[in-house]
Tab-separated table of C-alpha atoms in Angstrom:
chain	number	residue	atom	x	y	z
A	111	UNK	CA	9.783	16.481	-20.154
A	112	UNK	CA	11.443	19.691	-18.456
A	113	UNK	CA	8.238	21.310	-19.475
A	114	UNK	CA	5.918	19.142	-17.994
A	115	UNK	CA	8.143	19.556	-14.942
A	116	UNK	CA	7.935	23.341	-14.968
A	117	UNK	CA	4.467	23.052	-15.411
A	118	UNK	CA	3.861	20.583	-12.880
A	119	UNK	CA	5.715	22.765	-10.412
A	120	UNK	CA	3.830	25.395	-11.231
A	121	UNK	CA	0.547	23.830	-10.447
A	122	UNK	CA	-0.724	24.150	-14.082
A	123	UNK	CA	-1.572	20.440	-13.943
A	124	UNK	CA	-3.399	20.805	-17.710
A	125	UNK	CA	-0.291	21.988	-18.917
A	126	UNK	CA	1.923	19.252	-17.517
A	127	UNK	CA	-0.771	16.742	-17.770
A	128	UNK	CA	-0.716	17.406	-21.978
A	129	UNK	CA	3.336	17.815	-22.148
A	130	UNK	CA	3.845	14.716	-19.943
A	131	UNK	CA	1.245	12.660	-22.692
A	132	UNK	CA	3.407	14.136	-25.162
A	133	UNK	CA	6.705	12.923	-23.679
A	134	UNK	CA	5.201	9.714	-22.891
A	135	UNK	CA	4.098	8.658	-26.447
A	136	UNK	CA	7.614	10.103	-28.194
A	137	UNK	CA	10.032	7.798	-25.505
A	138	UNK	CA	7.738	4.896	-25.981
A	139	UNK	CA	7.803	4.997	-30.178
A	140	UNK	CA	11.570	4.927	-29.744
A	141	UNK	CA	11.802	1.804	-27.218
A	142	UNK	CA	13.496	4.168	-24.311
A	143	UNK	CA	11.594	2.108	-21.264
A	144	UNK	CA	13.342	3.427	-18.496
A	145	UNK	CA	12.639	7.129	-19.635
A	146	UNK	CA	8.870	5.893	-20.503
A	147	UNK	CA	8.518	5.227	-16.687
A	148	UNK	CA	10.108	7.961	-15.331
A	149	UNK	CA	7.502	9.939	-17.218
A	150	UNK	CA	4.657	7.587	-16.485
A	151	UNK	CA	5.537	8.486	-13.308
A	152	UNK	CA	5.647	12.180	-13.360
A	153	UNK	CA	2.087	11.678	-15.363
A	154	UNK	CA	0.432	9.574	-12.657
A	155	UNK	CA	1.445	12.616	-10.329
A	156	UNK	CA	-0.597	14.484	-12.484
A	157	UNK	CA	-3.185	12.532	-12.401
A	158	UNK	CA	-3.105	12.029	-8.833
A	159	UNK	CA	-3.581	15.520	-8.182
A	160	UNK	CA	-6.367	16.011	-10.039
A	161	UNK	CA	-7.809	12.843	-8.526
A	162	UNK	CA	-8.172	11.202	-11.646
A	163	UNK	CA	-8.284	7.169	-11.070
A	164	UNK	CA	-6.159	6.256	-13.857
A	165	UNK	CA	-3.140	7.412	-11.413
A	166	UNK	CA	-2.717	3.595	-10.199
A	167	UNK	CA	-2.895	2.512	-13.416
A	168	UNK	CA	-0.160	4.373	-14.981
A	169	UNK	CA	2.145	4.071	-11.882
A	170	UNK	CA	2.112	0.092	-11.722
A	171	UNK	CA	2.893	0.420	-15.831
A	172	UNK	CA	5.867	2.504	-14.698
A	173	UNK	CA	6.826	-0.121	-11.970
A	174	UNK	CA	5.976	-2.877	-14.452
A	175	UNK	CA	8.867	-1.412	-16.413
A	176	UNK	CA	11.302	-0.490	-14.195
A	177	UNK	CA	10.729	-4.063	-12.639
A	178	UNK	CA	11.410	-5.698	-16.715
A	179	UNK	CA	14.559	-3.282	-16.430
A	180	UNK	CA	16.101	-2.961	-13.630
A	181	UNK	CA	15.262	-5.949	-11.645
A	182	UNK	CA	13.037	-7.162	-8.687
A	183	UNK	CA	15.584	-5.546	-5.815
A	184	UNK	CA	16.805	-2.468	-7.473
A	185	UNK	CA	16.454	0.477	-5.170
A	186	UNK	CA	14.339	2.451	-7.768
A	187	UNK	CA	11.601	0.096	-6.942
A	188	UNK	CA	11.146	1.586	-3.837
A	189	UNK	CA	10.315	4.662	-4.915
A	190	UNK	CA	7.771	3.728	-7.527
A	191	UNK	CA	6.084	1.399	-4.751
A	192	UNK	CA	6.267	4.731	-2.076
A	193	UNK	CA	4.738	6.649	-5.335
A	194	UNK	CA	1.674	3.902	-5.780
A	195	UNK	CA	1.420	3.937	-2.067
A	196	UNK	CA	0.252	7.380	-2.385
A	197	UNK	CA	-2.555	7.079	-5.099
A	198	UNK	CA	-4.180	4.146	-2.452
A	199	UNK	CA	-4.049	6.697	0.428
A	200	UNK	CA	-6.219	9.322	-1.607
């Protein structure tokens, strides 16, 4: 994930686009759901950026998760529903 990070940072969104699919599919073949949201998150950045619609999608999968997880009232919620907010106000 650090690379799709670096990449992200970097503004090579291709870059951290592919590395955060990469990251995605190896946490969720080994059952890690917290990780799998935190990069389903960091992916629907991506995709938000490039203004790619599937953004919402992946973000209320993340928040779907972190909800199963954590808990309706855990403080992490907040973020992910600050993070959706942001793909409805492009």
């Amino acid at each position: 994930m650090m690379l799709g990070q670096r990449a992200y940072e970097a503004s090579d969104l291709e870059q951290a686009g592919e590395a955060f699919h990469a990251a995605a599919e190896q946490v969720s073949r080994e059952g890690e759901e917290l990780r799998l949201a935190t990069t389903l998150n960091n992916l629907a950045a991506v995709y938000r950026r490039k203004g790619d619609p599937r953004a919402i999608e992946l973000q209320e999968h993340s928040l779907a998760l972190l909800r199963r997880r954590l808990g309706p009232d855990h403080p992490e919620l907040a973020v992910g529903l600050g993070n959706l907010a942001e793909h409805y106000l492009q």
